[in-house]
Short mmCIF file of C-alpha atoms in Angstrom, two decimals:
data_model
loop_
_atom_site.label_atom_id
_atom_site.label_comp_id
_atom_site.label_asym_id
_atom_site.label_seq_id
_atom_site.Cartn_x
_atom_site.Cartn_y
_atom_site.Cartn_z
CA UNK A 1 12.11 15.26 -0.56
CA UNK A 2 9.27 17.62 -1.38
CA UNK A 3 5.59 16.82 -0.65
CA UNK A 4 4.68 16.76 -4.35
CA UNK A 5 6.41 13.36 -4.59
CA UNK A 6 3.18 11.98 -3.10
CA UNK A 7 0.40 11.51 -5.66
CA UNK A 8 -2.40 12.68 -3.36
CA UNK A 9 -0.59 15.86 -2.30
CA UNK A 10 0.50 16.53 -5.87
CA UNK A 11 -3.11 16.37 -7.07
CA UNK A 12 -4.50 18.93 -4.61
CA UNK A 13 -6.02 22.14 -5.89
CA UNK A 14 -4.31 25.35 -4.84
CA UNK A 15 -6.95 26.02 -2.18
CA UNK A 16 -6.82 22.47 -0.77
CA UNK A 17 -3.02 22.56 -0.69
CA UNK A 18 -3.11 25.91 1.12
CA UNK A 19 -5.56 24.53 3.71
CA UNK A 20 -3.43 21.46 4.45
CA UNK A 21 0.06 22.93 4.17
CA UNK A 22 0.24 24.38 7.72
CA UNK A 23 -0.70 20.97 9.15
CA UNK A 24 1.73 18.79 7.18
CA UNK A 25 4.90 17.82 9.02
CA UNK A 26 7.84 15.81 7.65
CA UNK A 27 8.66 12.55 9.37
CA UNK A 28 10.72 9.41 8.78
CA UNK A 29 9.04 6.02 9.13
CA UNK A 30 11.28 3.20 10.30
CA UNK A 31 10.95 -0.21 8.68
CA UNK A 32 8.72 -2.66 10.60
CA UNK A 33 7.08 0.11 12.64
CA UNK A 34 3.40 -0.67 13.27
CA UNK A 35 1.52 2.57 12.66
CA UNK A 36 -1.64 1.08 14.09
CA UNK A 37 -3.45 -2.19 14.75
CA UNK A 38 -6.96 -3.10 13.63
CA UNK A 39 -9.41 -1.35 15.95
CA UNK A 40 -6.96 1.35 17.01
CA UNK A 41 -7.91 5.00 16.91
CA UNK A 42 -6.24 6.79 14.00
CA UNK A 43 -4.01 9.51 15.46
CA UNK A 44 -2.21 10.53 12.25
CA UNK A 45 -2.74 10.59 8.49
CA UNK A 46 0.39 9.58 6.57
CA UNK A 47 1.36 10.61 3.05
CA UNK A 48 4.37 8.45 2.12
CA UNK A 49 7.12 9.97 0.00
CA UNK A 50 9.69 7.17 0.03
CA UNK A 51 8.21 4.88 2.68
CA UNK A 52 5.95 1.95 1.77
CA UNK A 53 3.23 0.72 4.14
CA UNK A 54 1.44 -2.64 4.10
CA UNK A 55 -2.17 -2.97 5.23
CA UNK A 56 -2.26 -6.41 6.80
CA UNK A 57 -5.01 -8.76 7.95
CA UNK A 58 -4.12 -10.78 11.06
CA UNK A 59 -5.96 -13.95 12.07
CA UNK A 60 -6.59 -15.10 15.63
CA UNK A 61 -4.03 -17.88 15.10
CA UNK A 62 -1.33 -15.32 14.29
CA UNK A 63 -1.10 -15.73 10.52
CA UNK A 64 -0.84 -12.50 8.56
CA UNK A 65 -1.49 -11.61 4.92
CA UNK A 66 -1.10 -8.31 3.11
CA UNK A 67 -4.34 -6.89 1.68
CA UNK A 68 -2.92 -3.72 0.12
CA UNK A 69 0.32 -1.78 -0.28
CA UNK A 70 0.49 2.02 -0.03
CA UNK A 71 3.40 4.27 -0.91
CA UNK A 72 3.85 7.52 -2.76
CA UNK A 73 0.69 6.63 -4.70
CA UNK A 74 -1.62 7.30 -1.76
CA UNK A 75 -2.14 7.82 1.96
CA UNK A 76 -2.69 5.83 5.13
CA UNK A 77 -5.55 6.62 7.51
CA UNK A 78 -7.12 9.25 5.26
CA UNK A 79 -10.73 8.02 5.18
CA UNK A 80 -10.69 6.89 8.81
CA UNK A 81 -9.77 10.43 9.85
CA UNK A 82 -13.13 11.65 8.53
CA UNK A 83 -15.42 9.48 10.62
CA UNK A 84 -14.69 7.30 13.61
CA UNK A 85 -10.93 7.25 13.15
CA UNK A 86 -10.86 3.49 13.65
CA UNK A 87 -8.31 1.39 11.77
CA UNK A 88 -9.74 -1.62 9.93
CA UNK A 89 -6.40 -3.44 9.56
CA UNK A 90 -2.84 -3.38 10.81
CA UNK A 91 -0.60 -0.84 9.06
CA UNK A 92 3.08 -1.78 9.15
CA UNK A 93 5.96 0.05 7.50
CA UNK A 94 7.24 -2.35 4.88
CA UNK A 95 10.04 -0.09 3.63
CA UNK A 96 11.40 2.72 5.75
CA UNK A 97 11.46 6.22 4.29
CA UNK A 98 10.16 9.76 4.43
CA UNK A 99 6.52 10.78 4.72
CA UNK A 100 4.37 13.78 5.50
CA UNK A 101 2.08 13.42 8.51
CA UNK A 102 -1.10 15.34 9.30
CA UNK A 103 -3.28 15.60 12.40
CA UNK A 104 -6.59 13.81 11.63
CA UNK A 105 -8.76 16.64 13.01
CA UNK A 106 -6.99 19.20 10.82
CA UNK A 107 -7.26 16.90 7.81
CA UNK A 108 -10.95 16.26 8.44
CA UNK A 109 -11.62 19.99 8.79
CA UNK A 110 -9.96 20.73 5.46
CA UNK A 111 -11.66 17.82 3.70
CA UNK A 112 -15.16 18.71 4.88
CA UNK A 113 -14.74 22.15 3.31
CA UNK A 114 -13.77 20.75 -0.09
CA UNK A 115 -15.86 18.60 -2.42
CA UNK A 116 -12.80 17.95 -4.61
CA UNK A 117 -10.78 16.59 -1.67
CA UNK A 118 -13.67 14.41 -0.49
CA UNK A 119 -13.95 13.02 -4.02
CA UNK A 120 -10.21 12.30 -4.06
CA UNK A 121 -10.46 10.46 -0.74
CA UNK A 122 -13.33 8.32 -2.03
CA UNK A 123 -11.41 7.37 -5.19
CA UNK A 124 -8.37 6.51 -3.10
CA UNK A 125 -10.45 4.22 -0.90
CA UNK A 126 -11.78 2.56 -4.06
CA UNK A 127 -8.20 1.77 -5.13
CA UNK A 128 -7.48 0.19 -1.73
CA UNK A 129 -10.67 -1.88 -1.91
CA UNK A 130 -9.79 -2.96 -5.45
CA UNK A 131 -6.29 -3.94 -4.29
CA UNK A 132 -7.72 -6.03 -1.47
CA UNK A 133 -10.11 -7.78 -3.86
CA UNK A 134 -7.28 -8.46 -6.29
CA UNK A 135 -5.11 -9.83 -3.48
CA UNK A 136 -7.87 -12.25 -2.49
CA UNK A 137 -8.20 -13.54 -6.06
CA UNK A 138 -4.42 -13.68 -6.43
CA UNK A 139 -3.91 -15.81 -3.32
CA UNK A 140 -6.62 -18.24 -4.41
CA UNK A 141 -5.54 -18.68 -8.02
CA UNK A 142 -1.89 -17.78 -8.64
CA UNK A 143 1.32 -19.63 -7.82
CA UNK A 144 3.81 -18.31 -5.26
CA UNK A 145 6.49 -17.48 -7.86
CA UNK A 146 4.12 -15.24 -9.88
CA UNK A 147 2.83 -13.60 -6.71
CA UNK A 148 6.36 -12.90 -5.44
CA UNK A 149 7.32 -11.30 -8.77
CA UNK A 150 4.21 -9.13 -8.61
CA UNK A 151 4.89 -8.14 -5.02
CA UNK A 152 8.52 -7.14 -5.67
CA UNK A 153 7.56 -5.09 -8.72
CA UNK A 154 4.90 -3.26 -6.73
CA UNK A 155 7.35 -2.53 -3.91
CA UNK A 156 9.85 -1.27 -6.48
CA UNK A 157 7.29 1.05 -8.09
CA UNK A 158 6.32 2.62 -4.77
CA UNK A 159 9.82 2.93 -3.33
CA UNK A 160 11.54 3.99 -6.55
CA UNK A 161 14.44 1.66 -5.76
CA UNK A 162 15.81 -1.67 -7.02
CA UNK A 163 17.13 -2.38 -3.51
CA UNK A 164 14.51 -4.00 -1.29
CA UNK A 165 15.59 -4.81 2.30
CA UNK A 166 13.28 -7.76 2.97
CA UNK A 167 13.88 -10.95 4.93
CA UNK A 168 12.36 -14.19 3.72
CA UNK A 169 10.32 -14.32 6.92
CA UNK A 170 8.76 -10.94 6.13
CA UNK A 171 8.02 -11.91 2.53
CA UNK A 172 6.38 -15.12 3.72
CA UNK A 173 4.17 -13.17 6.14
CA UNK A 174 3.07 -10.67 3.48
CA UNK A 175 2.29 -13.41 0.94
CA UNK A 176 0.65 -15.70 3.47
CA UNK A 177 2.92 -18.67 2.64
CA UNK A 178 5.59 -20.74 4.36
CA UNK A 179 9.14 -19.42 4.53
CA UNK A 180 10.39 -22.51 2.69
CA UNK A 181 8.20 -21.58 -0.28
CA UNK A 182 9.78 -18.12 -0.46
CA UNK A 183 13.27 -19.64 -0.15
CA UNK A 184 12.64 -21.97 -3.09
CA UNK A 185 11.19 -19.26 -5.33
CA UNK A 186 13.88 -16.71 -4.43
CA UNK A 187 16.58 -19.24 -5.32
CA UNK A 188 14.93 -19.94 -8.67
CA UNK A 189 14.63 -16.23 -9.48
CA UNK A 190 18.24 -15.67 -8.53
CA UNK A 191 19.45 -18.55 -10.70
CA UNK A 192 17.49 -17.03 -13.59
CA UNK A 193 19.30 -13.71 -13.06
CA UNK A 194 16.16 -11.77 -12.17
CA UNK A 195 17.24 -10.89 -8.64
CA UNK A 196 20.24 -11.09 -6.36
CA UNK A 197 19.31 -12.22 -2.88
CA UNK A 198 21.48 -11.95 0.21
CA UNK A 199 20.27 -12.22 3.77
CA UNK A 200 17.73 -9.49 4.35
CA UNK A 201 18.24 -7.80 1.00
CA UNK A 202 16.87 -8.22 -2.54
CA UNK A 203 18.39 -6.48 -5.54
CA UNK A 204 16.17 -6.43 -8.64
CA UNK A 205 18.37 -7.05 -11.70
CA UNK A 206 15.91 -7.80 -14.49
CA UNK A 207 12.69 -5.79 -14.31
CA UNK A 208 11.34 -7.08 -17.63
CA UNK A 209 12.03 -10.64 -16.57
CA UNK A 210 10.05 -10.08 -13.36
CA UNK A 211 7.19 -8.60 -15.36
CA UNK A 212 7.09 -11.68 -17.55
CA UNK A 213 7.00 -13.86 -14.44
CA UNK A 214 4.42 -11.81 -12.54
CA UNK A 215 0.74 -12.65 -12.51
CA UNK A 216 -1.81 -10.38 -14.18
CA UNK A 217 -2.57 -8.74 -10.83
CA UNK A 218 0.46 -6.45 -11.10
CA UNK A 219 -0.82 -4.69 -14.23
CA UNK A 220 -4.42 -4.83 -13.02
CA UNK A 221 -3.64 -2.90 -9.84
CA UNK A 222 -1.60 -0.34 -11.81
CA UNK A 223 -4.44 0.17 -14.27
CA UNK A 224 -6.97 0.57 -11.46
CA UNK A 225 -4.82 3.30 -9.95
CA UNK A 226 -4.41 5.05 -13.31
CA UNK A 227 -8.16 4.95 -13.86
CA UNK A 228 -9.11 6.29 -10.44
CA UNK A 229 -6.20 8.53 -9.43
CA UNK A 230 -3.94 8.98 -12.44
CA UNK A 231 -0.26 8.22 -12.97
CA UNK A 232 2.29 8.15 -10.19
CA UNK A 233 4.48 11.26 -9.96
CA UNK A 234 8.01 10.84 -11.30
CA UNK A 235 10.76 9.97 -8.84
CA UNK A 236 13.27 12.01 -10.87
#
């Protein structure tokens, strides 16, 4: 897959693209790989092509909740590479896939020479902050079934696939709920014909039905991205 499948790379000016191109290397991110923990030094900037990465908050008691999801719409570790290089949350590969990876020093050097790239980085960080805020409101106010519909649609948008290899345990961790809650909702969605669920794998069968069942946060996050960074590049 070519780098232009990533929205950030696709938006670069010719000069910015030329500055970064020698430093971009293709890689494959395996599902469940932890790219870094909160407090870790950022040693790579990732531009997902097919992979999807969750930015996760972990409590001292071990509970985890996803704050934001990044795929071909953005990058992981981009702002941290500019100053301090310290991760503020855990980054775990939610869906395995291809990505481009860049050395943080090389990325920082290119960015500090380009006002347009700095501006792009700032807008990207705004989208992540907006996602985290929306996730907080979503957890406090929306039911698990609506949140699960939203989450699956978002994962589908970023991966470009109707096949989502998720266990119920992983879904429960990302949503910050009990596994039994995910089991109940998944069964209901399957009985309604919206998904087909087998152990460790979800197949989305009715996208419009999921959209009707999702909370408003799905469209809100999409609109925030459109406003700040534009439309996602086509997967065709």
